[in-house]
Short mmCIF file of C-alpha atoms in Angstrom, two decimals:
data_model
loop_
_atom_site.label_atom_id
_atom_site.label_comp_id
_atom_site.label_asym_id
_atom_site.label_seq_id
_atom_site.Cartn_x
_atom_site.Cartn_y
_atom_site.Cartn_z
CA UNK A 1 20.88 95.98 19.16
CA UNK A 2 23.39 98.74 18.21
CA UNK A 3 21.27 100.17 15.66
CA UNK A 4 18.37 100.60 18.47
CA UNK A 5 21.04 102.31 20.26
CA UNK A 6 21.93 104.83 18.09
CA UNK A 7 18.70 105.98 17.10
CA UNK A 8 16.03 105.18 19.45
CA UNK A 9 18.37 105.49 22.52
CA UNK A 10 19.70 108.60 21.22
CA UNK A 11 16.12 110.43 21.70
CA UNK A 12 15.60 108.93 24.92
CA UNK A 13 18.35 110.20 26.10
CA UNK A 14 19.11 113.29 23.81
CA UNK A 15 16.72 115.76 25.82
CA UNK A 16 18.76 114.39 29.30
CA UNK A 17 21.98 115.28 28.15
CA UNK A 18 22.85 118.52 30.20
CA UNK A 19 21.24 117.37 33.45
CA UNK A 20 23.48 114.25 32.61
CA UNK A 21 26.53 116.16 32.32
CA UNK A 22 26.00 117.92 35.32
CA UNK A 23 25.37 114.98 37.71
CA UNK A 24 28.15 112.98 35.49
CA UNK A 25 30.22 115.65 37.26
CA UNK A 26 28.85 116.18 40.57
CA UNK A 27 27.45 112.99 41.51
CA UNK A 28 30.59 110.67 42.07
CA UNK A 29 32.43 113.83 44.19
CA UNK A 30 28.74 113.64 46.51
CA UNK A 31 28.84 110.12 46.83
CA UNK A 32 32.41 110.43 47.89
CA UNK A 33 31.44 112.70 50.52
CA UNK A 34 28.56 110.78 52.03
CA UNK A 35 30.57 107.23 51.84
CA UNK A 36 32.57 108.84 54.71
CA UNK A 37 36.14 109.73 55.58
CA UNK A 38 38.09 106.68 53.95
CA UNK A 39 40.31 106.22 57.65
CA UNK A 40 41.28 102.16 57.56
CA UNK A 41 43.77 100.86 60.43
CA UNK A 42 45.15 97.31 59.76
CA UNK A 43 42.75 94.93 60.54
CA UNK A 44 39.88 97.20 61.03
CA UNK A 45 38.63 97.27 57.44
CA UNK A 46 35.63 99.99 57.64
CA UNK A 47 31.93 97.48 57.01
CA UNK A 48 30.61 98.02 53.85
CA UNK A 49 26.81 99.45 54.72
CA UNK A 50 23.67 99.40 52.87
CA UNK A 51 23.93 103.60 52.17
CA UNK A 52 27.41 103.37 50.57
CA UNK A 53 26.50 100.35 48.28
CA UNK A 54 23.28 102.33 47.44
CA UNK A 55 25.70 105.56 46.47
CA UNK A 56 28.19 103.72 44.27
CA UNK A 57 25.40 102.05 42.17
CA UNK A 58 23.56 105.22 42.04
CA UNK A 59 26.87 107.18 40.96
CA UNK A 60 27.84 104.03 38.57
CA UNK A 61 24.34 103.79 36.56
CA UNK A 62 24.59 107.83 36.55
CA UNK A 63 28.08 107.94 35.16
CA UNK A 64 27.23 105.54 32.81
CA UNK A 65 24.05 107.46 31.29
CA UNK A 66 26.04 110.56 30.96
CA UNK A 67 28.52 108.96 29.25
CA UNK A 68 26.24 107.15 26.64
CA UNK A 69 24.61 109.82 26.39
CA UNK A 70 27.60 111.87 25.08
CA UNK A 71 29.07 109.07 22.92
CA UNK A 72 25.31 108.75 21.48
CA UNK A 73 25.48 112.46 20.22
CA UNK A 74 29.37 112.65 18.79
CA UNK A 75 29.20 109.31 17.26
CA UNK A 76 25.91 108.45 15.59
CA UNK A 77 26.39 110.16 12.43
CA UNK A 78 29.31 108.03 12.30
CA UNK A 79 27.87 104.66 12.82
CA UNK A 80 24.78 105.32 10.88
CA UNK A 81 26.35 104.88 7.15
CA UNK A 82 24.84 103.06 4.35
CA UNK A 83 26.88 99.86 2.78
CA UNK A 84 29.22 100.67 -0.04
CA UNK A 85 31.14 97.63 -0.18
CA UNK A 86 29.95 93.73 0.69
CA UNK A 87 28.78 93.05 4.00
CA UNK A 88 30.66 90.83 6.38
CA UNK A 89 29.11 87.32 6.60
CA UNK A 90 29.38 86.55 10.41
CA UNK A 91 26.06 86.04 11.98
CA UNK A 92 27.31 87.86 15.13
CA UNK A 93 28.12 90.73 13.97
CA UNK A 94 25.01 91.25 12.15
CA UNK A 95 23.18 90.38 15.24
CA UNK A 96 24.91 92.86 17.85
CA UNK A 97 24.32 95.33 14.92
CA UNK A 98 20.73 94.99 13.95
CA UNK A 99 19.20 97.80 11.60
CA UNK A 100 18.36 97.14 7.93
CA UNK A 101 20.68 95.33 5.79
CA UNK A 102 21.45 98.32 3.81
CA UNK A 103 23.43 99.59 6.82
CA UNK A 104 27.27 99.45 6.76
CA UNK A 105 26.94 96.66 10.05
CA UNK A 106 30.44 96.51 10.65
CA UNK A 107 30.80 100.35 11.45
CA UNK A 108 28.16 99.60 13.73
CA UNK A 109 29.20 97.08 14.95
CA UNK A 110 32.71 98.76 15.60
CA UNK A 111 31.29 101.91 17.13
CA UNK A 112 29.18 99.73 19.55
CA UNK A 113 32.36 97.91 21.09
CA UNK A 114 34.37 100.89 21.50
CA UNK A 115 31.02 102.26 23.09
CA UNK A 116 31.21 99.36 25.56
CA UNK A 117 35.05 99.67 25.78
CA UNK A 118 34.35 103.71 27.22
CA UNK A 119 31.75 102.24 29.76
CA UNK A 120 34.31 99.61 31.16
CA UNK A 121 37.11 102.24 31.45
CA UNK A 122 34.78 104.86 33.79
CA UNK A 123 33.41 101.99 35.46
CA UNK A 124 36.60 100.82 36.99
CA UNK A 125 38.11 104.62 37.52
CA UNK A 126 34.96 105.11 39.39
CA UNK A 127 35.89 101.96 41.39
CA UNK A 128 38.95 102.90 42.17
CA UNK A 129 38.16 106.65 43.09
CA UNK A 130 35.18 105.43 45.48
CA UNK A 131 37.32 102.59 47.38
CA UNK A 132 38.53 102.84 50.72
CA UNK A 133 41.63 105.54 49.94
CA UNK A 134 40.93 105.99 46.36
CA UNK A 135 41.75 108.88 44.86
CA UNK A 136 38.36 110.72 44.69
CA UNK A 137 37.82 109.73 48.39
CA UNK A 138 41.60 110.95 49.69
CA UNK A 139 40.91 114.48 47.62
CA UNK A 140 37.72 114.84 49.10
CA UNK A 141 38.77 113.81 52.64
CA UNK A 142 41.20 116.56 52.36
CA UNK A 143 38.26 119.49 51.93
CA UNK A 144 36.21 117.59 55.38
CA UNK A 145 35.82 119.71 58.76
CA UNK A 146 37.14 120.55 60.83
CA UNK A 147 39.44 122.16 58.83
CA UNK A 148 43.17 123.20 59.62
CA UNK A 149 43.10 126.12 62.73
CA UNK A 150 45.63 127.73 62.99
CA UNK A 151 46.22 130.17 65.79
CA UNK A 152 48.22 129.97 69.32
CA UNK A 153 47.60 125.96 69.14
CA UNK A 154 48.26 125.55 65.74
CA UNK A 155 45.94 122.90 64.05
CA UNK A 156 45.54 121.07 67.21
CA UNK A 157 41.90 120.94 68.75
CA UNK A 158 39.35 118.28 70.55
CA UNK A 159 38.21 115.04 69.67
CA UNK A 160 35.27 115.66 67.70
CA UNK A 161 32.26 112.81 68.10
CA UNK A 162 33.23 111.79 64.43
CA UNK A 163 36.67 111.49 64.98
CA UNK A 164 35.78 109.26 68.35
CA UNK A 165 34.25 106.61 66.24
CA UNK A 166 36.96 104.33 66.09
CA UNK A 167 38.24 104.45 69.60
CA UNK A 168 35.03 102.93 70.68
CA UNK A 169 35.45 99.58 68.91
CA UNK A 170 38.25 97.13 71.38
CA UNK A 171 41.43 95.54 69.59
CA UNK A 172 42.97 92.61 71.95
CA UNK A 173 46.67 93.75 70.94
CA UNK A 174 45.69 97.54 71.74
CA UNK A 175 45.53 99.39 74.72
CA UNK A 176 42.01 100.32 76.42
CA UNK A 177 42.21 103.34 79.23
CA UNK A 178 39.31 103.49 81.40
CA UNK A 179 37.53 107.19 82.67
CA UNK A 180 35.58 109.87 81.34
CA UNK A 181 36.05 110.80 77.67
CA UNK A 182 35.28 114.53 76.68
CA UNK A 183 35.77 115.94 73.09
CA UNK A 184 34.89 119.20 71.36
CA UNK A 185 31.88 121.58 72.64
CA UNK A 186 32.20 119.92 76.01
CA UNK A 187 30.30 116.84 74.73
CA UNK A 188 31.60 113.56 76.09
CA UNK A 189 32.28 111.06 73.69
CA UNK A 190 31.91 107.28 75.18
CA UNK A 191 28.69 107.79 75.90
CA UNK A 192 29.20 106.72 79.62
CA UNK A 193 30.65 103.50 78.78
CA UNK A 194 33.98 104.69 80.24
CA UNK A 195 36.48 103.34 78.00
CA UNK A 196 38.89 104.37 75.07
CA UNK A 197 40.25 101.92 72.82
CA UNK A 198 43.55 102.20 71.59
CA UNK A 199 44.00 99.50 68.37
CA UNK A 200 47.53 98.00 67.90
CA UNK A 201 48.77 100.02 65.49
CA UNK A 202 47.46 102.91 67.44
CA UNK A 203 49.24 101.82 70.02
CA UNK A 204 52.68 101.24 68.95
CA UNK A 205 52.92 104.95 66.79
CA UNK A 206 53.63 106.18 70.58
CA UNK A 207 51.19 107.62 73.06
CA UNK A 208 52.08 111.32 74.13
CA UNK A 209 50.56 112.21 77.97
CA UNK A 210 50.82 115.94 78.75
CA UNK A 211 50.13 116.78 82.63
CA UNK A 212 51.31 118.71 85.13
CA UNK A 213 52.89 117.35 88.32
CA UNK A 214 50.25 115.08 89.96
CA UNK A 215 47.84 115.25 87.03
CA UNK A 216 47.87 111.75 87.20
CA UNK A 217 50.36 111.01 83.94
CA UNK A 218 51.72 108.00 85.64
CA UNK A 219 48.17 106.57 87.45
CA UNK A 220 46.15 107.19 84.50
CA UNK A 221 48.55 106.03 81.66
CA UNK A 222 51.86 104.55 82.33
CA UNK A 223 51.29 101.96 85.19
CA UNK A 224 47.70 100.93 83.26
CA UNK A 225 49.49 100.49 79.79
CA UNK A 226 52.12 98.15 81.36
CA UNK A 227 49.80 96.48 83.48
CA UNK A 228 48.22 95.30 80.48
CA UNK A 229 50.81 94.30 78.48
CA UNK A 230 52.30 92.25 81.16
CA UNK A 231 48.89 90.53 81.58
CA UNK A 232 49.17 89.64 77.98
CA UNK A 233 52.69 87.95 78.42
CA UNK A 234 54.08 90.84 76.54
CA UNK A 235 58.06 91.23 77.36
CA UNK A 236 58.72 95.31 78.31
CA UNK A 237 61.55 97.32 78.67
CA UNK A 238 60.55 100.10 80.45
CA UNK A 239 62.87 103.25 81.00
CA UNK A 240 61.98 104.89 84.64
CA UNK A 241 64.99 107.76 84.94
CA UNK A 242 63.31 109.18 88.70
CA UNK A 243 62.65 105.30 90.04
CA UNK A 244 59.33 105.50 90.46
CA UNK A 245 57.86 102.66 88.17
CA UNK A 246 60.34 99.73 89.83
CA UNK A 247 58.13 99.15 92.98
CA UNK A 248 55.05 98.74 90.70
CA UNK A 249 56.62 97.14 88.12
CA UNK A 250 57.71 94.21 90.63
CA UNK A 251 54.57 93.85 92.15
CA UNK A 252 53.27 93.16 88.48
CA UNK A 253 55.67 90.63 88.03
CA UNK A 254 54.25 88.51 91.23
CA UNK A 255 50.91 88.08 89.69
CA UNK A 256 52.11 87.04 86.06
CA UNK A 257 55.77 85.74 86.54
CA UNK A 258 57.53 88.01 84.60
CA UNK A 259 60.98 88.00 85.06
CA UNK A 260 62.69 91.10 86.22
CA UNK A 261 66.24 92.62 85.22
CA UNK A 262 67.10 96.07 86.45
CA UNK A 263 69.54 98.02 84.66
CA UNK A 264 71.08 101.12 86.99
CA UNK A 265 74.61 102.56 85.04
CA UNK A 266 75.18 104.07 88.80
CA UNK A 267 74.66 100.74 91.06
CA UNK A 268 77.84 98.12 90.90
CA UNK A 269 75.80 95.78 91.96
CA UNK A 270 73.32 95.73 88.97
CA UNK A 271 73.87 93.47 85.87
CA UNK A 272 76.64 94.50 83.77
CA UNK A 273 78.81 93.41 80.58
CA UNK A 274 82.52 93.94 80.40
CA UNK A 275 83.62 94.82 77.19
CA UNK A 276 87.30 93.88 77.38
CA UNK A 277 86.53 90.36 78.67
CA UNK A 278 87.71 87.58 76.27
CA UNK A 279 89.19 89.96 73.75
CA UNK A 280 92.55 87.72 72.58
CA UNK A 281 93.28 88.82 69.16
CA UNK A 282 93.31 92.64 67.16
CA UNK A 283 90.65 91.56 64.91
CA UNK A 284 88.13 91.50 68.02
CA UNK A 285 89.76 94.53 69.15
CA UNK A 286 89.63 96.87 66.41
CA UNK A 287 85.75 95.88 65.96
CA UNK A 288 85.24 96.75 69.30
CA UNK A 289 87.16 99.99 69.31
CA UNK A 290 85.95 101.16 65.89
CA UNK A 291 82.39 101.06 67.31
CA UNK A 292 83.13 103.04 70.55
CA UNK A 293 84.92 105.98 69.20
CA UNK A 294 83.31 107.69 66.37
CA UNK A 295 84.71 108.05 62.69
CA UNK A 296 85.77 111.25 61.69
CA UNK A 297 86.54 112.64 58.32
CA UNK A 298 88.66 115.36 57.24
CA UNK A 299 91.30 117.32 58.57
CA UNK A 300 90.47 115.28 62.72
CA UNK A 301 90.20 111.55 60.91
CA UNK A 302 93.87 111.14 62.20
CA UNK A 303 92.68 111.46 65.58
CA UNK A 304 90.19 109.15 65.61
CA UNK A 305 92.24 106.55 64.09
CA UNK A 306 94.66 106.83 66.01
CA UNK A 307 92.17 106.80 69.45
CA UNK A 308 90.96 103.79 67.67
CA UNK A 309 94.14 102.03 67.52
CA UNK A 310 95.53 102.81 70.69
CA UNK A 311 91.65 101.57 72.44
CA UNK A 312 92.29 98.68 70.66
CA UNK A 313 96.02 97.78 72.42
CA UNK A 314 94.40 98.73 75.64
CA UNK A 315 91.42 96.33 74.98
CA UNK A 316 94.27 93.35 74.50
CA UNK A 317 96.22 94.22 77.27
CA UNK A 318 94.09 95.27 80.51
CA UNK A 319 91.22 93.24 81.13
CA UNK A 320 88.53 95.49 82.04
CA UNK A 321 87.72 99.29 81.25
CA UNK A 322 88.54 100.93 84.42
CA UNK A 323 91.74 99.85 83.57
CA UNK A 324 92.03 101.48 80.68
CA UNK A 325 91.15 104.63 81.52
CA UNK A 326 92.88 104.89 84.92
CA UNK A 327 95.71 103.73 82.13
CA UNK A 328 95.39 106.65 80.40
CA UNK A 329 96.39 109.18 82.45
CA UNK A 330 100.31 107.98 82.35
CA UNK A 331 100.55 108.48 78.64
CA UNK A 332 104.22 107.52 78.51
CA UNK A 333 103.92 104.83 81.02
CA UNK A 334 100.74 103.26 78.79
CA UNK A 335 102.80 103.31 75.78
CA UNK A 336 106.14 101.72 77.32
CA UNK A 337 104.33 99.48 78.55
CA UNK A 338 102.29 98.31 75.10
CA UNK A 339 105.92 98.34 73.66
CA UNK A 340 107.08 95.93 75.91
CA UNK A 341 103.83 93.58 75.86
CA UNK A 342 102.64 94.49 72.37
CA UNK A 343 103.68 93.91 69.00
CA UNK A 344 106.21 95.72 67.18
CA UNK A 345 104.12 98.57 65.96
CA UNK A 346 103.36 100.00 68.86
CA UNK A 347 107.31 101.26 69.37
CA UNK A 348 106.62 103.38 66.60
CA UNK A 349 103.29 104.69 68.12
CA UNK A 350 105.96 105.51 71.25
CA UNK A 351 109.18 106.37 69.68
CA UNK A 352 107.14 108.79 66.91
CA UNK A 353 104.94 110.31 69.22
CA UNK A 354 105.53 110.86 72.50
CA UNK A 355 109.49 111.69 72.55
CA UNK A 356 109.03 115.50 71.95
CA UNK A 357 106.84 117.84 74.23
CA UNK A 358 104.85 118.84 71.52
CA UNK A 359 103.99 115.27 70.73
CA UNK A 360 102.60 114.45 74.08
CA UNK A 361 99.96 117.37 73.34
CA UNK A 362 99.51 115.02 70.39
CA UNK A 363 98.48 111.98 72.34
CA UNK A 364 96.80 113.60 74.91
CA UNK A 365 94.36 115.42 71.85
CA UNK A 366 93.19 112.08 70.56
CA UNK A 367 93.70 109.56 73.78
CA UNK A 368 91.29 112.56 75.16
CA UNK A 369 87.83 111.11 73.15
CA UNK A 370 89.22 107.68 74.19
CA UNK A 371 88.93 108.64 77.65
CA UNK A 372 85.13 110.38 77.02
CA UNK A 373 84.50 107.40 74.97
CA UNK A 374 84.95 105.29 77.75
CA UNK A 375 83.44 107.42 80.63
CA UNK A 376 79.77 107.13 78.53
CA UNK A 377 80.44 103.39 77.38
CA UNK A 378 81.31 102.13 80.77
CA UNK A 379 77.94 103.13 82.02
CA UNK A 380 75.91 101.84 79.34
CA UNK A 381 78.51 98.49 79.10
CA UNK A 382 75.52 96.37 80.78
CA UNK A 383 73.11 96.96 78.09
CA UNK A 384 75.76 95.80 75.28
CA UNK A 385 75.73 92.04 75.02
CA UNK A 386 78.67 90.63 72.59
CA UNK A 387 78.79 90.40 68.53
CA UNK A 388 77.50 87.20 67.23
CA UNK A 389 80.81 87.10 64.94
CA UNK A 390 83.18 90.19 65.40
CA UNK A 391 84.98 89.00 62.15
CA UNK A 392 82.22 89.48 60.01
CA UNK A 393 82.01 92.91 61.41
CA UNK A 394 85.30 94.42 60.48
CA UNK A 395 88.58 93.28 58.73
CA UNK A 396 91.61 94.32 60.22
CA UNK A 397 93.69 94.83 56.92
CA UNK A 398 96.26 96.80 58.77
CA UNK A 399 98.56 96.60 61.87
CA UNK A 400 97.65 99.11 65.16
CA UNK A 401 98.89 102.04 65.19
CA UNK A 402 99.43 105.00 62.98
CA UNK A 403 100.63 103.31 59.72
CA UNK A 404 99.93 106.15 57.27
CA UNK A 405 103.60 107.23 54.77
CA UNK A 406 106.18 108.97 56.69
CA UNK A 407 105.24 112.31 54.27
CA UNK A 408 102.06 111.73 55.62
CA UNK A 409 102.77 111.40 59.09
CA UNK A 410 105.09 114.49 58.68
CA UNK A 411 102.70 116.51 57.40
CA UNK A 412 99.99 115.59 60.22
CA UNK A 413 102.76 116.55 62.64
CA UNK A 414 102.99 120.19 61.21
CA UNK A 415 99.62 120.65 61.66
CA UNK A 416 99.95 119.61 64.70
CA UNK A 417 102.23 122.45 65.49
CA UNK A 418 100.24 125.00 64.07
CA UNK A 419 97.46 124.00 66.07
CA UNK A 420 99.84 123.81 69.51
CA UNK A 421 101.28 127.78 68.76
CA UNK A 422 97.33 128.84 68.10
CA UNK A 423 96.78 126.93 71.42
CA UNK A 424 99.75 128.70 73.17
CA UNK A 425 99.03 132.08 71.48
CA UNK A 426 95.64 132.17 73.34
#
């Protein structure tokens, strides 16, 4: 079998050998090309047709011929050698090797496997380049029209027909938008049929709508999208800043029961969440206060821990946050009063900090983000519902207040100065 290879096979295919190379070369990039552009969405794996299986056995049994051929050429003066030792005894062997018995079989037999062993190896990087997003098909998808324009749209342009394919085909968890459906060189692209399908994963990347006023924006796009979705039982939360959606919305909700909550930071009457209600112990304090006022570092991480701390006495003493902030603007009121009804370390967050006149520009610099804090979270309050387990959110390791060294707490308070005469100086 081998030795019919190497001799007979080698003539065959020994005056094809350049037009072999070529197409060895050229063929599996054109296949690549025709098989179209490898674009797969979840659940919309592209059908397999009767052209592309035709192109990858055509660029397969191509490949393969070009690469015989080659190994034929480098490698039969190396299989065909005459016996100088005792031939092997397996029956096998001898059979895959053929030729006289004169021949060194085993060489032949060797140089036949690793022959096979070459045509395996191309056949599966062939697989692999031809597959939907192989390699070879993602490089060549990369030279397709149209190509990038650039220019005073950038590469932006119209649908082409091509790239309309896929919106024709409906997905049950996408979104479908009904109307006319024009692409590139004016040509529409549904073909009258009116429709544009949206798949699921299409539709949850985002849809962009640009319009001008009365374009039709909300008619066209918004009311449709949430029609549907409430049709299919979906649950929505829908953002409508100018109040025009709620009227729709509701009527929606007649005809398939949805249940409505409407969230207005402005209204009093809306639902809302207070944040201070049920707060009984500085563990559940601290949590809540280190997530409302941010964390800085550096030189200003003394002010935040310390707007964090006193938040936190305010959250255990006053039961709701208009309280608190209306309680900030006595500062030395606030903090004789968390003396009295506190713990013990909040004398020291009164006795260190607010007896000199320089020290009540220190409260007032950090109770100040408290106070913005507040203003921001007491609108948004009704959207925040409460921690499933506040303890497994923080660890309060330390008492409130300031609790830093007294060298430290020194040395914050001559910054502090330096900062007040800068302020003054201006």
């Amino acid at each position: 079998m081998f030795f019919w290879l190497f001799t007979t096979g080698r003539e065959i295919l020994g005056g094809c050998l350049l037009p072999l190379i070529c197409l060895t070369a050229l063929l599996p990039i054109l296949a690549a090309a025709l098989m179209g552009a490898g674009i797969r969405r979840t659940g919309q794996d592209k059908q397999t047709t009767r052209r592309d299986i035709v192109l990858r056995l055509l660029a397969h049994l191509v490949i393969l011929l070009g690469i015989t051929s080659v190994y034929l050429t480098l490698m039969s003066d190396f299989s065909l050698r005459h016996a100088t030792d005792v031939q092997t005894d397996s029956e096998f062997i001898r059979f895959m090797a053929g030729g006289p018995p004169t021949l060194n079989q085993l060489r032949l037999f060797m140089a036949g496997v690793l022959w096979l062993l070459a045509l395996g190896i191309s056949s599966l990087a062939l697989q692999e380049g031809l597959r939907q997003g192989g390699w070879l098909r993602e490089r060549v998808d990369r030279l397709r029209s149209p190509i990038v324009r650039r220019g005073s749209l950038g590469s932006s342009h119209f649908c082409t027909m091509r790239e309309y394919r896929r919106y024709r085909r409906p997905d049950s968890d996408g979104v479908t938008f009904l109307g006319a459906f024009w692409g590139e060189r004016k040509l529409r692209l549904d073909y009258g049929a009116g429709t544009f399908h949206l798949s699921g994963e299409d539709a949850a990347r985002g849809i962009l709508t640009l319009g001008g006023a009365g374009s039709g924006k909300t008619q066209g796009v918004i009311l449709p999208v949430i029609g549907d979705r409430m049709l299919a039982g979906h649950s929505l939360v829908i953002a409508d800043p100018q109040g025009e959606l709620k009227e729709y919305v509701l009527r929606f909700a007649r005809v398939t029961g949805h249940l409505v909550a409407l969230h207005d930071p402005t209204s009093s009457a809306g639902p809302r969440y207070n944040l201070a209600e049920g707060i009984a112990n500085v563990s559940d304090a601290r949590a809540i206060a280190d997530v409302l006022v941010p964390n800085a570092q550096g030189d200003n991480k003394f002010w935040s821990d310390s707007a964090a701390a006193l938040l936190a006495a305010c959250l255990i003493r006053f039961d709701t946050l208009g309280d608190i902030y209306n309680a900030l603007n006595d500062l030395k009121k606030l903090l004789v009063d968390l003396e009295q009804d506190g713990p013990p370390p909040y004398g020291r967050l009164h006795t260190s900090q607010i007896t000199q006149d320089e020290d009540e520009h220190a409260a007032e610099w950090f109770v100040h983000c408290v106070q913005v804090e507040l203003m921001q979270v007491e609108r948004l309050a009704a959207l925040t519902g409460p921690p499933s387990s506040l303890e497994s959110v923080t660890r309060f390791a330390h008492s409130l207040g300031y609790n830093a060294g007294d060298q430290d707490f020194r040395s914050c308070r001559r910054d502090l100065r330096h900062r007040l005469r800068l302020r003054r100086v201006g």
